mmCIF file of C-alpha atoms in Angstrom:
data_model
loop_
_atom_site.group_PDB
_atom_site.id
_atom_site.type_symbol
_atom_site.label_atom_id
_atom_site.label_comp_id
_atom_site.label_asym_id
_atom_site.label_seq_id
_atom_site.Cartn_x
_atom_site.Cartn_y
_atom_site.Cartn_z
ATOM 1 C CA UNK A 28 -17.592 -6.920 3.757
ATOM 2 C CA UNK A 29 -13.980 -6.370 2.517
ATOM 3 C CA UNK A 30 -11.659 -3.103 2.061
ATOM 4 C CA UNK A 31 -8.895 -3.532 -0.118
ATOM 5 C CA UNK A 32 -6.549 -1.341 -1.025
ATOM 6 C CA UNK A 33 -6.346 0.319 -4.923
ATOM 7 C CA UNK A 34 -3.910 -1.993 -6.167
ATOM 8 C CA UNK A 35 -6.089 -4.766 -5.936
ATOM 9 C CA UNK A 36 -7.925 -5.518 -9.275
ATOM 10 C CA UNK A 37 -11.719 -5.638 -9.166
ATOM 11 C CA UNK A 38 -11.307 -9.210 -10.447
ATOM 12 C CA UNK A 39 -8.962 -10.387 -7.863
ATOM 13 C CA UNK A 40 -11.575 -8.501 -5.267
ATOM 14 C CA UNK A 41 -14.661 -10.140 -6.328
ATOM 15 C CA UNK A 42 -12.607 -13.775 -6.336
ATOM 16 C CA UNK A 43 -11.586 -13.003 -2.937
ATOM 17 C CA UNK A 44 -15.554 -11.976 -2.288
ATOM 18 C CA UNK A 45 -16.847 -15.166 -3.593
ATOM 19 C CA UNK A 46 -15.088 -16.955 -1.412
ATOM 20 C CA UNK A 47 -15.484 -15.265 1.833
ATOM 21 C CA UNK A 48 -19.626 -15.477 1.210
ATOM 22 C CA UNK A 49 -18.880 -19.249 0.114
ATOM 23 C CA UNK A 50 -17.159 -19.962 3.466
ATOM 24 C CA UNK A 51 -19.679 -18.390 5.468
ATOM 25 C CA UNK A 52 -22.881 -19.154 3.882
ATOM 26 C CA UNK A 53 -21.815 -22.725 2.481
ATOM 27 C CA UNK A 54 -25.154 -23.296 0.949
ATOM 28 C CA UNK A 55 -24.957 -19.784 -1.587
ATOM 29 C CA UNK A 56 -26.561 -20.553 -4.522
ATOM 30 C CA UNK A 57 -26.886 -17.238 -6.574
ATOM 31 C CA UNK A 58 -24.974 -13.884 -6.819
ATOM 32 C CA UNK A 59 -24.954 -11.057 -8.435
ATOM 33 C CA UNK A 60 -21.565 -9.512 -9.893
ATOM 34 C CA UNK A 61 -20.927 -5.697 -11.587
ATOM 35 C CA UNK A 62 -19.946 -5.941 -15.055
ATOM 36 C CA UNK A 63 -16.830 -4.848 -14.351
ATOM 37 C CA UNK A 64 -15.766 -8.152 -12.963
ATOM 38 C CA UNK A 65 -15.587 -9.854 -16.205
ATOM 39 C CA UNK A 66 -15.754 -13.700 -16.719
ATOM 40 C CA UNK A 67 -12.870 -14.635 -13.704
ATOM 41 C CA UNK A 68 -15.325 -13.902 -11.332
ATOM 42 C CA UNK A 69 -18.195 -15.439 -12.785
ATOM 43 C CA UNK A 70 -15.986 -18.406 -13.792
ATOM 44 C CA UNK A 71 -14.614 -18.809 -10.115
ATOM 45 C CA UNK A 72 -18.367 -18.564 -8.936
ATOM 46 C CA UNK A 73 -18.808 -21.654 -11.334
ATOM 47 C CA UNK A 74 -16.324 -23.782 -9.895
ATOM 48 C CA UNK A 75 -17.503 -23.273 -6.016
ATOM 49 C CA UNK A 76 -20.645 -24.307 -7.044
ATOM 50 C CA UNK A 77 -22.576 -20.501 -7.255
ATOM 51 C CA UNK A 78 -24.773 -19.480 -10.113
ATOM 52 C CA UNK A 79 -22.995 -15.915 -10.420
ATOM 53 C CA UNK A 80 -24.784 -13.580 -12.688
ATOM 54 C CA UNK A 81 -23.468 -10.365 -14.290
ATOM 55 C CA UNK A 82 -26.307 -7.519 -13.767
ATOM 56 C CA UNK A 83 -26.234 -5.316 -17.374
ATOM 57 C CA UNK A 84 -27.741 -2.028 -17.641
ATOM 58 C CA UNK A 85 -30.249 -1.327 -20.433
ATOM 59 C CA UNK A 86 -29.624 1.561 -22.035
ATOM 60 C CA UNK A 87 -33.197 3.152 -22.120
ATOM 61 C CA UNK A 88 -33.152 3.830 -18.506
ATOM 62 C CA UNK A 89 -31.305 5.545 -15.819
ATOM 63 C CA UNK A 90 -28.302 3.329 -14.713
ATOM 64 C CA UNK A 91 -29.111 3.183 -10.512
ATOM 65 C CA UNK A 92 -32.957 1.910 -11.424
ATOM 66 C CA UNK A 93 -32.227 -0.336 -14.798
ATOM 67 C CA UNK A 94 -29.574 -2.621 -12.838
ATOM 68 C CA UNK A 95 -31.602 -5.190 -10.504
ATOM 69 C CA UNK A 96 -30.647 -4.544 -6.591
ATOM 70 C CA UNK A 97 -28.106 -1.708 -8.007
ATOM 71 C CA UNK A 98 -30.300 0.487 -5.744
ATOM 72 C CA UNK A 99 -30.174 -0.881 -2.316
ATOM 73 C CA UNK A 100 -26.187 -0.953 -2.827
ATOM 74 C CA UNK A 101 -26.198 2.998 -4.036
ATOM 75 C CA UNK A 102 -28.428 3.593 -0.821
ATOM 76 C CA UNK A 103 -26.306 1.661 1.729
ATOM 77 C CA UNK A 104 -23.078 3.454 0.334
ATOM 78 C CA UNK A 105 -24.839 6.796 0.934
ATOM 79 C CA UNK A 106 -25.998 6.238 4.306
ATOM 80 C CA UNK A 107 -22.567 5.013 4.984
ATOM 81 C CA UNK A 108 -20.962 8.329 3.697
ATOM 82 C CA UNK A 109 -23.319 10.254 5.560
ATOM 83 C CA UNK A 110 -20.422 10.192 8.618
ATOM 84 C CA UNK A 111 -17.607 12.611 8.360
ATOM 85 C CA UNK A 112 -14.578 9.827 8.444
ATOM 86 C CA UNK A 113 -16.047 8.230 5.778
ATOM 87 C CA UNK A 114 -16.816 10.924 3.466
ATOM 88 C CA UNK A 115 -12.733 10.875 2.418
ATOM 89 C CA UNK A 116 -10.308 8.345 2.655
ATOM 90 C CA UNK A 117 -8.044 9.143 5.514
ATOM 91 C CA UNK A 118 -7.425 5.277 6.929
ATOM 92 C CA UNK A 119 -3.857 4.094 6.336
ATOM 93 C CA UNK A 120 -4.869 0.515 7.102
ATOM 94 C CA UNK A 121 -7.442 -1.049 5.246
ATOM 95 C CA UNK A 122 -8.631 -2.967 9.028
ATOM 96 C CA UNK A 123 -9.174 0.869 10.153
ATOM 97 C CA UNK A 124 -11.427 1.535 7.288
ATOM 98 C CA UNK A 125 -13.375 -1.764 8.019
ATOM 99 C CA UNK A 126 -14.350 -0.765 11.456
ATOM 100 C CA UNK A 127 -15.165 2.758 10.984
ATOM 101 C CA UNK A 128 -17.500 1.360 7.933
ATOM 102 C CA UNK A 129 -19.131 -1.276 10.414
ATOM 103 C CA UNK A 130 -19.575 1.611 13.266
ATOM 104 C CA UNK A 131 -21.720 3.605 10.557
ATOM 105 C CA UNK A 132 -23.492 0.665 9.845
ATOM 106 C CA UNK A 133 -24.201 0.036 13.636
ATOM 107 C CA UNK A 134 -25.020 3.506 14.293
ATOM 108 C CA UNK A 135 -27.496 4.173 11.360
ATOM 109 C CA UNK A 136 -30.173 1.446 12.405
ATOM 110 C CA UNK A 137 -29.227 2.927 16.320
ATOM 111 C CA UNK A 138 -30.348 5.970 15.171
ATOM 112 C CA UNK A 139 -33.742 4.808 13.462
ATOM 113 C CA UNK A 140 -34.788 2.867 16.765
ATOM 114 C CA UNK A 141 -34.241 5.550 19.653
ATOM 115 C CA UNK A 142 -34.959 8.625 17.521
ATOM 116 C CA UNK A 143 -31.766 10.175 18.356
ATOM 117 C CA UNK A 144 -29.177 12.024 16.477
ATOM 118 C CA UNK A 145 -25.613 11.752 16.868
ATOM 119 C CA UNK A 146 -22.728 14.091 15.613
ATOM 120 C CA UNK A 147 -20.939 13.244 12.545
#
């Protein structure tokens, strides 16, 4: 996972995704890109050796269903926003937003095994 600031083009993000998941899983053989990353992505995929496929939404059906996998990252960015410091942006470093996005994703699974809530 990687927070970047708004200056940085989606293009330049999903480059700098590719290879982060390339360094760490050296044997990735398949991902999926947003159609909003264009060919750089899908060409940079292409030269580390990943099949990188641009998902396309068909127009006859509701965008979060039509796109394959679009769902489970619509539902993980909801449960994430389900805690207070997340629901706006008020991290000046994008380090601080990392870490409050990875103690939301610790604490939701938390949650689900002891039954407990906690305050938001």
């Amino acid at each position: 996972m990687t927070v970047a600031g708004a200056g940085l083009s989606e293009n330049a993000m999903g480059i700098r995704l590719l290879d982060q998941a390339k360094a760490a899983y050296p044997t990735i053989a398949k991902s999926w890109v947003d159609t909003g990353f264009k060919n750089a992505v899908v060409e940079h995929g292409a030269r580390l050796g990943t099949t990188s496929k641009s998902s396309t939404i068909t127009p006859n059906s509701a965008a979060s269903t039509s796109r394959k996998g679009g769902w489970v990252v619509e539902r993980s960015i909801g449960w994430i926003m389900m805690h207070r410091r997340l629901a706006r942006d008020y991290e000046t470093l994008t380090t601080s937003s990392e870490a409050m996005i990875h103690i939301a994703s610790i604490d939701n699974p938390a949650r689900r095994i002891t039954g407990e809530t906690t305050g938001r």
